[in-house]
mmCIF file of C-alpha atoms and ligand atoms in Angstrom:
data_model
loop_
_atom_site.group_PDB
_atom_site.id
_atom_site.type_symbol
_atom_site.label_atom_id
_atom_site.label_comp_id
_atom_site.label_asym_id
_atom_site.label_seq_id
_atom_site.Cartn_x
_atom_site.Cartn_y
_atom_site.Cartn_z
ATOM 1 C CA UNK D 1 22.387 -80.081 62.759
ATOM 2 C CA UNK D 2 22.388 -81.926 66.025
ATOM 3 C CA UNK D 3 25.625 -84.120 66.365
ATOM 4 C CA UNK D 4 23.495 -87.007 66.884
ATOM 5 C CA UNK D 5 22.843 -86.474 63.070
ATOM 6 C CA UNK D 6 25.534 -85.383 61.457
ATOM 7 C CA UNK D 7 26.281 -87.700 57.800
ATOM 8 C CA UNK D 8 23.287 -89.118 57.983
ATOM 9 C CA UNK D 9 20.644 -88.964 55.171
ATOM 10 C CA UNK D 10 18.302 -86.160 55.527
ATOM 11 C CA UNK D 11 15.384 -87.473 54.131
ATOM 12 C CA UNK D 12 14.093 -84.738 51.519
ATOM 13 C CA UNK D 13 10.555 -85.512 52.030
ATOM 14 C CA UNK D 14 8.516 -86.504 55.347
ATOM 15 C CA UNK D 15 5.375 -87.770 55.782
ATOM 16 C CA UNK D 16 3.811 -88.242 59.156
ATOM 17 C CA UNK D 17 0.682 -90.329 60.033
ATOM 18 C CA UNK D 18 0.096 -88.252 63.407
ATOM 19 C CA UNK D 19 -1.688 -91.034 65.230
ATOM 20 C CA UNK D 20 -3.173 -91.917 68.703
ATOM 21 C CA UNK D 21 -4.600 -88.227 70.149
ATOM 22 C CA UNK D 22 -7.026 -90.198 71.438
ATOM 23 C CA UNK D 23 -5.265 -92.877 73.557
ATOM 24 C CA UNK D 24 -3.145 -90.513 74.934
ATOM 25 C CA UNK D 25 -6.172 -88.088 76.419
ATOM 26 C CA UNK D 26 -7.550 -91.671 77.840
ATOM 27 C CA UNK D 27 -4.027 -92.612 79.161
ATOM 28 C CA UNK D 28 -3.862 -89.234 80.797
ATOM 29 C CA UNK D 29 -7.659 -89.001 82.030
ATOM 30 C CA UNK D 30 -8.521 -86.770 79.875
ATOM 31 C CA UNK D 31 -11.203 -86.116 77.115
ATOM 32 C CA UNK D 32 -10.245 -86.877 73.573
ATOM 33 C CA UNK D 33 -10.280 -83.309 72.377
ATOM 34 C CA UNK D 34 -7.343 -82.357 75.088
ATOM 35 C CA UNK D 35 -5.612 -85.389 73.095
ATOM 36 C CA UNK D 36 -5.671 -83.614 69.493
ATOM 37 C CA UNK D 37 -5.031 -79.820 71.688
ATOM 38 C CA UNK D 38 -1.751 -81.756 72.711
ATOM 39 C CA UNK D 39 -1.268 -82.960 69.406
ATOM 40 C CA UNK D 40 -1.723 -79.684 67.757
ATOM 41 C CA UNK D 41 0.917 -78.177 70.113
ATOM 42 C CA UNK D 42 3.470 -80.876 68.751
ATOM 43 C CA UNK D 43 2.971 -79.683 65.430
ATOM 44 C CA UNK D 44 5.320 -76.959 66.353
ATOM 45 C CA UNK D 45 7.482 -78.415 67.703
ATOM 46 C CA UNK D 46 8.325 -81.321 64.933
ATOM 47 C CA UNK D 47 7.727 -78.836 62.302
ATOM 48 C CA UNK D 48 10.179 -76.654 63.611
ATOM 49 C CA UNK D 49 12.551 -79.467 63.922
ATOM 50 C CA UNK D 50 12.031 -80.306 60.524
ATOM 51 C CA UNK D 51 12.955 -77.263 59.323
ATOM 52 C CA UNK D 52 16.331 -76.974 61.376
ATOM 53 C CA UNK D 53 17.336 -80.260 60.070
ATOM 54 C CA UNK D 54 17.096 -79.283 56.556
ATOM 55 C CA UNK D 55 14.050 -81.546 54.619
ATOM 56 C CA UNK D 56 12.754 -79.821 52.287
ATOM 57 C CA UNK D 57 9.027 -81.129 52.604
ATOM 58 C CA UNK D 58 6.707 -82.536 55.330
ATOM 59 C CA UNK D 59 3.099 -83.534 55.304
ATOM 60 C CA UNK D 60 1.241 -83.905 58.056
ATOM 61 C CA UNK D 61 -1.974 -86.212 57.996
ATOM 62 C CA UNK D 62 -4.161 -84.222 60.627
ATOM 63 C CA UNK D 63 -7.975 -85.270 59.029
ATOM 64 C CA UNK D 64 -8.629 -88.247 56.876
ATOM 65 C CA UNK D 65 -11.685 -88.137 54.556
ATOM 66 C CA UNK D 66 -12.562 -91.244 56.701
ATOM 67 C CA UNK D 67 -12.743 -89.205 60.057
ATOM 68 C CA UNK D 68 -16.053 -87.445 58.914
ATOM 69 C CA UNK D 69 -17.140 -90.364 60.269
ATOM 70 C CA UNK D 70 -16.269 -89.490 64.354
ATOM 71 C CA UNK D 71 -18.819 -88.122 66.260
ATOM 72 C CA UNK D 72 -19.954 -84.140 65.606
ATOM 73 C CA UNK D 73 -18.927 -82.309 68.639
ATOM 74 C CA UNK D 74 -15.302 -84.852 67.875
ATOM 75 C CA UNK D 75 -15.220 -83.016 63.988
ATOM 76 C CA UNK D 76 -16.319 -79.573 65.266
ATOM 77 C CA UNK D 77 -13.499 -79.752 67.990
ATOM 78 C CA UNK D 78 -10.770 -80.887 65.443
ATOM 79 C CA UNK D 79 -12.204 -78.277 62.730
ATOM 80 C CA UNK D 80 -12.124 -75.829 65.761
ATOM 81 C CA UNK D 81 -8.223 -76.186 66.497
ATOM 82 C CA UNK D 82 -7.568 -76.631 63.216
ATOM 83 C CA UNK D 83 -9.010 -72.923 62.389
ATOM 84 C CA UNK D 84 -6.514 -71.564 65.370
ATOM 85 C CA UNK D 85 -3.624 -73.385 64.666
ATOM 86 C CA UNK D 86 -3.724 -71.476 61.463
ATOM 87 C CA UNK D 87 -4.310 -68.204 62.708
ATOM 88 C CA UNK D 88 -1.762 -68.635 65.428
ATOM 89 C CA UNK D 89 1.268 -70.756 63.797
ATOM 90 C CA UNK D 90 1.211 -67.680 60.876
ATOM 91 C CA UNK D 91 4.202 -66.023 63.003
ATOM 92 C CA UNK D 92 6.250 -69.366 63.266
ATOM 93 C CA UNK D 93 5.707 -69.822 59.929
ATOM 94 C CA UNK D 94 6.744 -66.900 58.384
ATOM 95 C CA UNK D 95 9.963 -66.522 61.068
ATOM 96 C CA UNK D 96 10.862 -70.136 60.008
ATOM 97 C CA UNK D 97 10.323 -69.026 55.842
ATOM 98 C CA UNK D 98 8.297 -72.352 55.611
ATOM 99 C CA UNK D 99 5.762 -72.036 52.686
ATOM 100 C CA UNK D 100 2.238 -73.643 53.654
ATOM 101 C CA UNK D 101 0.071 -75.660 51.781
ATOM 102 C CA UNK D 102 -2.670 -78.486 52.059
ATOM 103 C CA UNK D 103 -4.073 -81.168 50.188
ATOM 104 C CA UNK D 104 -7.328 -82.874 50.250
ATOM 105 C CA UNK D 105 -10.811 -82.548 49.286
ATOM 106 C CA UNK D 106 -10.313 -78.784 50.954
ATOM 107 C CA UNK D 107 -14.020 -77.744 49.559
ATOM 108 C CA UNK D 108 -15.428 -80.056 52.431
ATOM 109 C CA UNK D 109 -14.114 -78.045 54.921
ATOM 110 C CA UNK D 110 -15.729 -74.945 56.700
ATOM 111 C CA UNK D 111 -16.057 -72.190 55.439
ATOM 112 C CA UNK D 112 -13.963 -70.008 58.311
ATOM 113 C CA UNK D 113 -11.241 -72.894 58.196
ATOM 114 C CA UNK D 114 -11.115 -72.487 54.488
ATOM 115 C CA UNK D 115 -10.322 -69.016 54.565
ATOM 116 C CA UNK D 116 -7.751 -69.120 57.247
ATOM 117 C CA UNK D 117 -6.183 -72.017 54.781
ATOM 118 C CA UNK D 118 -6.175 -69.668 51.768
ATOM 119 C CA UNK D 119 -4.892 -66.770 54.160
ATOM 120 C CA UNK D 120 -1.972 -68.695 55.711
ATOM 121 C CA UNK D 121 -0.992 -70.073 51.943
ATOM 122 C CA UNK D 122 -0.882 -66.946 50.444
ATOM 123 C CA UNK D 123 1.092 -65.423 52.938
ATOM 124 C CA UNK D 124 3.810 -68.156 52.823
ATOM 125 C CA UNK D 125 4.322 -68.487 49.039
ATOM 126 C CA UNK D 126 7.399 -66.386 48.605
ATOM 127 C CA UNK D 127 9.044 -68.021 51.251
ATOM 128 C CA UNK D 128 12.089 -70.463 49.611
ATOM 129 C CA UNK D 129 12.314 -72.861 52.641
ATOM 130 C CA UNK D 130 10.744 -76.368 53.728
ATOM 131 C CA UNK D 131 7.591 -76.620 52.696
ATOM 132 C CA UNK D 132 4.504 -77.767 55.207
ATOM 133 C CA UNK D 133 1.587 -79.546 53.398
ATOM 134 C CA UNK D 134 -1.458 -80.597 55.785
ATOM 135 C CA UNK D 135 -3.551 -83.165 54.761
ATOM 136 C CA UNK D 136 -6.946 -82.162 55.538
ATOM 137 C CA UNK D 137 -10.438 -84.137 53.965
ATOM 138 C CA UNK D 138 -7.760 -86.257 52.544
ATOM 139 C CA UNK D 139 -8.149 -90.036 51.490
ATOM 140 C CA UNK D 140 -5.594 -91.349 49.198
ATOM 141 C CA UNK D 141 -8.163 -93.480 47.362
ATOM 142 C CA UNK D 142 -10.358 -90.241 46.690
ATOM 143 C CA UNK D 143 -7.762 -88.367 45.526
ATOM 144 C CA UNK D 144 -6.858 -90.825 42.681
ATOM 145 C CA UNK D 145 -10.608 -90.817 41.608
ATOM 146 C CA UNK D 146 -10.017 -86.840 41.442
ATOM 147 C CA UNK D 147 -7.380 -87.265 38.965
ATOM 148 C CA UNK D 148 -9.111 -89.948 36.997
ATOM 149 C CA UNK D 149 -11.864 -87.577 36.817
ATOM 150 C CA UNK D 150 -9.781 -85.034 35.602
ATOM 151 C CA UNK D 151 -7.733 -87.297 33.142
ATOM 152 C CA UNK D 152 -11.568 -88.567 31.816
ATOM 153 C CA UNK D 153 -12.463 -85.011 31.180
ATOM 154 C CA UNK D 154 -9.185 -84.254 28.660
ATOM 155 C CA UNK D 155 -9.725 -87.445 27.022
ATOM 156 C CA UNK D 156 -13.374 -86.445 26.662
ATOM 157 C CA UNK D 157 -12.238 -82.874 25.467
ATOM 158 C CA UNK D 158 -9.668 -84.111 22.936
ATOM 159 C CA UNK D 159 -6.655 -82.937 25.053
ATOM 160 C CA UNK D 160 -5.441 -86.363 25.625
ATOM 161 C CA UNK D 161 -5.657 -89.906 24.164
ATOM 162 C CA UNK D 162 -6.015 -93.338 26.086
ATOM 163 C CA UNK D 163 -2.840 -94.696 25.141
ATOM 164 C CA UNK D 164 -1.031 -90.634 26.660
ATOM 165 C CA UNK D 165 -2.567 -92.119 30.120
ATOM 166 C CA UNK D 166 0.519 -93.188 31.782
ATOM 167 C CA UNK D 167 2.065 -92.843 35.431
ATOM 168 C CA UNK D 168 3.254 -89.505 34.508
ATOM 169 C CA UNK D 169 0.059 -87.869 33.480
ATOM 170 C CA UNK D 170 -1.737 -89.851 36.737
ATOM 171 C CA UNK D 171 1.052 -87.908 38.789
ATOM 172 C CA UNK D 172 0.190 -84.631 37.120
ATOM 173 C CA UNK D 173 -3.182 -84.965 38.092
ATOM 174 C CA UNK D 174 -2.702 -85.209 41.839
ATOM 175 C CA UNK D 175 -3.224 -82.883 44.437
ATOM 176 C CA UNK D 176 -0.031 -81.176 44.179
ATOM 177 C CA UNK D 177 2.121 -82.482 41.435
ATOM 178 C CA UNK D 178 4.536 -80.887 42.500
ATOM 179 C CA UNK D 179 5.495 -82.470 45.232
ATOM 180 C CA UNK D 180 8.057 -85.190 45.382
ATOM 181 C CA UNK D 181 6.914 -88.618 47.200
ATOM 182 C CA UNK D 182 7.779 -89.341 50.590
ATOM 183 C CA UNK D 183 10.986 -90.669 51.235
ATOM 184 C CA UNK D 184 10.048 -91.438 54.988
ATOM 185 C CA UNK D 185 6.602 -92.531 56.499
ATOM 186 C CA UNK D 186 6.131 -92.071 60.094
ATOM 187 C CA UNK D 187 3.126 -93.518 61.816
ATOM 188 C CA UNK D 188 2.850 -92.587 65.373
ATOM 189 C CA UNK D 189 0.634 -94.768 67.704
ATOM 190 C CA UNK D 190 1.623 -98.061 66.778
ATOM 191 C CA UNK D 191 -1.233 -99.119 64.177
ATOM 192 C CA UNK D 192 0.641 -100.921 61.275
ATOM 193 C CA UNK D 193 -1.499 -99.722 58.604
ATOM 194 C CA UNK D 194 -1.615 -96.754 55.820
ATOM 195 C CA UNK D 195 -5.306 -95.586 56.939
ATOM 196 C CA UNK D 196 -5.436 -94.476 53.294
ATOM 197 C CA UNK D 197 -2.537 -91.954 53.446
ATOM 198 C CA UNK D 198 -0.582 -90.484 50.074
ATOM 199 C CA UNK D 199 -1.494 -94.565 48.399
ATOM 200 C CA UNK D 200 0.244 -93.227 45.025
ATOM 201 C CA UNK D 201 3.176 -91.318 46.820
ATOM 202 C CA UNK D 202 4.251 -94.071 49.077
ATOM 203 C CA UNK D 203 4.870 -96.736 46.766
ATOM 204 C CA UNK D 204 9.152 -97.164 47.703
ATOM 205 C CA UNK D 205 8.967 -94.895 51.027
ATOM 206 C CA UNK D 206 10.364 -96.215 53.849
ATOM 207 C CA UNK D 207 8.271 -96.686 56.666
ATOM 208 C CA UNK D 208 8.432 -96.053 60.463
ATOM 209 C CA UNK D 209 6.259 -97.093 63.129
ATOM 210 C CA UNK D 210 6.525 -96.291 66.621
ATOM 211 C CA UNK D 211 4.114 -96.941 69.672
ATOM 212 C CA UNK D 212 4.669 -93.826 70.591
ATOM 213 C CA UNK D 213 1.335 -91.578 70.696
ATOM 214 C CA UNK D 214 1.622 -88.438 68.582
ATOM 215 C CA UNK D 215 1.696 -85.889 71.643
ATOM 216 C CA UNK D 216 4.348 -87.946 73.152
ATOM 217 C CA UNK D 217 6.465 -87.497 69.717
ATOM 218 C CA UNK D 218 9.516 -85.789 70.234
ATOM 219 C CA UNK D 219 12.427 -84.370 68.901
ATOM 220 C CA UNK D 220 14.355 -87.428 69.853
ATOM 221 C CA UNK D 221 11.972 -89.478 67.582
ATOM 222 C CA UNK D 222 12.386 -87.986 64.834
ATOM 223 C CA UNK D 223 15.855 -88.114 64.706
ATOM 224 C CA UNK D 224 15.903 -91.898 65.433
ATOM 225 C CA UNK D 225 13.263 -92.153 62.408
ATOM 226 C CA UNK D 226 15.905 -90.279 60.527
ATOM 227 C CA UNK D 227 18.918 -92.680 61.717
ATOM 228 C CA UNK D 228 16.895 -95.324 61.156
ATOM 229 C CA UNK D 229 15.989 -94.568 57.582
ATOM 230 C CA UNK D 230 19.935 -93.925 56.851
ATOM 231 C CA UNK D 231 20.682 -97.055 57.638
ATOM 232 C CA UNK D 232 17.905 -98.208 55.164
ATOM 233 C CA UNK D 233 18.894 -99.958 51.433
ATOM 234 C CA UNK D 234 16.927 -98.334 48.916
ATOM 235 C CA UNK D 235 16.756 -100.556 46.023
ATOM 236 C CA UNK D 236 13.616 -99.648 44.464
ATOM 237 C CA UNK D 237 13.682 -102.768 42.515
ATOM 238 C CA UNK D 238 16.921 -103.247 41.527
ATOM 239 C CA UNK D 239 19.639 -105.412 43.096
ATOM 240 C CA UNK D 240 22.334 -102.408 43.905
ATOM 241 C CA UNK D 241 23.358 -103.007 47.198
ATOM 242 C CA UNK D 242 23.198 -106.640 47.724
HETATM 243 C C1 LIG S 1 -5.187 -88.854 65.322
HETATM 244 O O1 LIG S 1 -5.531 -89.249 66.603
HETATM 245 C C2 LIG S 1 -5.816 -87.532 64.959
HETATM 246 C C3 LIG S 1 -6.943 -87.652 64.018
HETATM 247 C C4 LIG S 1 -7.295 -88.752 63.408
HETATM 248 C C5 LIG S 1 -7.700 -86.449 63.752
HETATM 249 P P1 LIG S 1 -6.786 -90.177 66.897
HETATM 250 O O2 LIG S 1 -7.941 -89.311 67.274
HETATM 251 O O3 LIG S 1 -7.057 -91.103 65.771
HETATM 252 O O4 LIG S 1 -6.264 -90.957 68.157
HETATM 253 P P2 LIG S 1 -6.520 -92.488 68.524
HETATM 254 O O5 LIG S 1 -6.100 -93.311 67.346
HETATM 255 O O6 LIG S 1 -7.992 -92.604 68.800
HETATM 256 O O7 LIG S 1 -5.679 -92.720 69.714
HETATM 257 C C1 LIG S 2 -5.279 -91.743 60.452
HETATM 258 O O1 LIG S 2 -5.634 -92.039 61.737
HETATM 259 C C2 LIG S 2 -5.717 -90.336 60.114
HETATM 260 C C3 LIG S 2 -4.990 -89.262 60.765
HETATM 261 C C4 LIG S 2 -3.968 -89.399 61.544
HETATM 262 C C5 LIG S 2 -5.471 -87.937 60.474
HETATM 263 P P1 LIG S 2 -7.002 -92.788 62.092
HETATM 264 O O2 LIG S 2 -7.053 -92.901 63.563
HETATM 265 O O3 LIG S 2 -8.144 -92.101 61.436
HETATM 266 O O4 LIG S 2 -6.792 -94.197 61.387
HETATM 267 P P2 LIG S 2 -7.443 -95.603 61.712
HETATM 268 O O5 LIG S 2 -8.923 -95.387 61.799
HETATM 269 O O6 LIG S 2 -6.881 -96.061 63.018
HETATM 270 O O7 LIG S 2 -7.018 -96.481 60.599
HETATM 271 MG MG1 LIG S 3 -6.403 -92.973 65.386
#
């Protein structure tokens, strides 16, 4: 751990909004797709951070199920880099132990990026340390209708009763249940919004916004996100603390 950090609250789970690819390609000159090559490249780099500094989970919104909406050659770009970043980032992930998943509505995907998904997760599931969850086809409203679909079906089937149907059994029913929610929101790109991110997960996360576009992010960043969310009160309702 960086001196800079030392005592502070690690926060156990991350969640980053990895905003304004765009902006920064304009800002620069550049095409938009340069913007999200940039981005990609940062992926490394933060992940890798992440993992030094001990949290134990971080998910990275890279396509919303909202972003279908951007231009084709825009999607076939991102779906493009998405496809090599897997292929590629298998070394770093394996030398850093991180175990890979994703979450989303990952049957929307292509085919080819699909496959490299299933490859890179099966690889990674012995390994014990932080664990990397994209987002991908993801939309925080869609993924509550998945588990109300599913929660309709074992009341339909007799596994389950209306009055069973609490918070609990809504959590089981997400995309991965196991995962605990975020303790810290990022949002790069200065947009003070959710954009439909993780809207069960996030309910008492502590949130972070910084101008800063996502390819600009750095190490330094993070770790003020971090010292920033240390010096956060988490009350989660109750009065402890005040
Ligand atoms: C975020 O960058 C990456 C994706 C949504 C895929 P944007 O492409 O949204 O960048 P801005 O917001 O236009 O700058
Ligand atoms: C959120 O960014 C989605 C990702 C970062 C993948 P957007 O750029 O899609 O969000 P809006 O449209 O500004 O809300
Ligand atoms: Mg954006």
């Amino acid at each position: 751990m960086t001196v800079a950090l030392t005592g502070l609250k690690i926060p156990v789970h991350i969640a980053i909004i990895m905003d304004g690819n765009g902006r920064w390609a304009k800002e620069q000159g550049l095409g938009r797709l340069l913007g999200h090559e940039s981005g990609a490249e940062n992926v490394r780099e933060i992940t890798r951070e992440c993992s030094r500094l001990g949290v134990g989970r971080l998910t990275l919104y890279a396509f919303s199920a909202e972003n279908w909406k951007r231009p084709a050659p825009e999607i076939q770009g991102l779906m493009k880099l998405l496809a090599d970043y897997l292929v590629h980032e298998r070394k770093e992930i394996m030398d850093n132990n991180i175990r890979f998943t994703a979450i989303g509505r990952l049957h929307e995907l292509p085919e080819d990026v699909q496959k490299e998904l299933a490859e890179t997760s099966r690889m990674s599931a012995g390994n014990s340390g932080m664990v990397l969850c994209l987002a991908l086809a993801y939309g925080g409203r869609v993924e509550i209708v998945d588990a109300v679909r599913r929660l309709a079906q074992d009341v339909k089937d007799g596994r389950c009763s209306p009055d069973q149907i609490d918070e609990k059994a809504i959590a089981r029913c997400l995309y991965d249940p196991a995962a605990p929610d975020p303790d810290l929101l990022i949002r790069t790109g200065g947009d003070l919004r959710v954009s439909n991110f993780l809207l069960w997960q996030i309910s008492y996360s502590e949130i972070w916004v910084t101008p800063v576009r996502w390819p600009d992010f750095t190490k330094d960043h993070l770790h003020e996100a971090i010292r920033e969310f240390s010096r956060r009160d988490r009350r989660f309702g109750t009065i402890q603390g005040l």
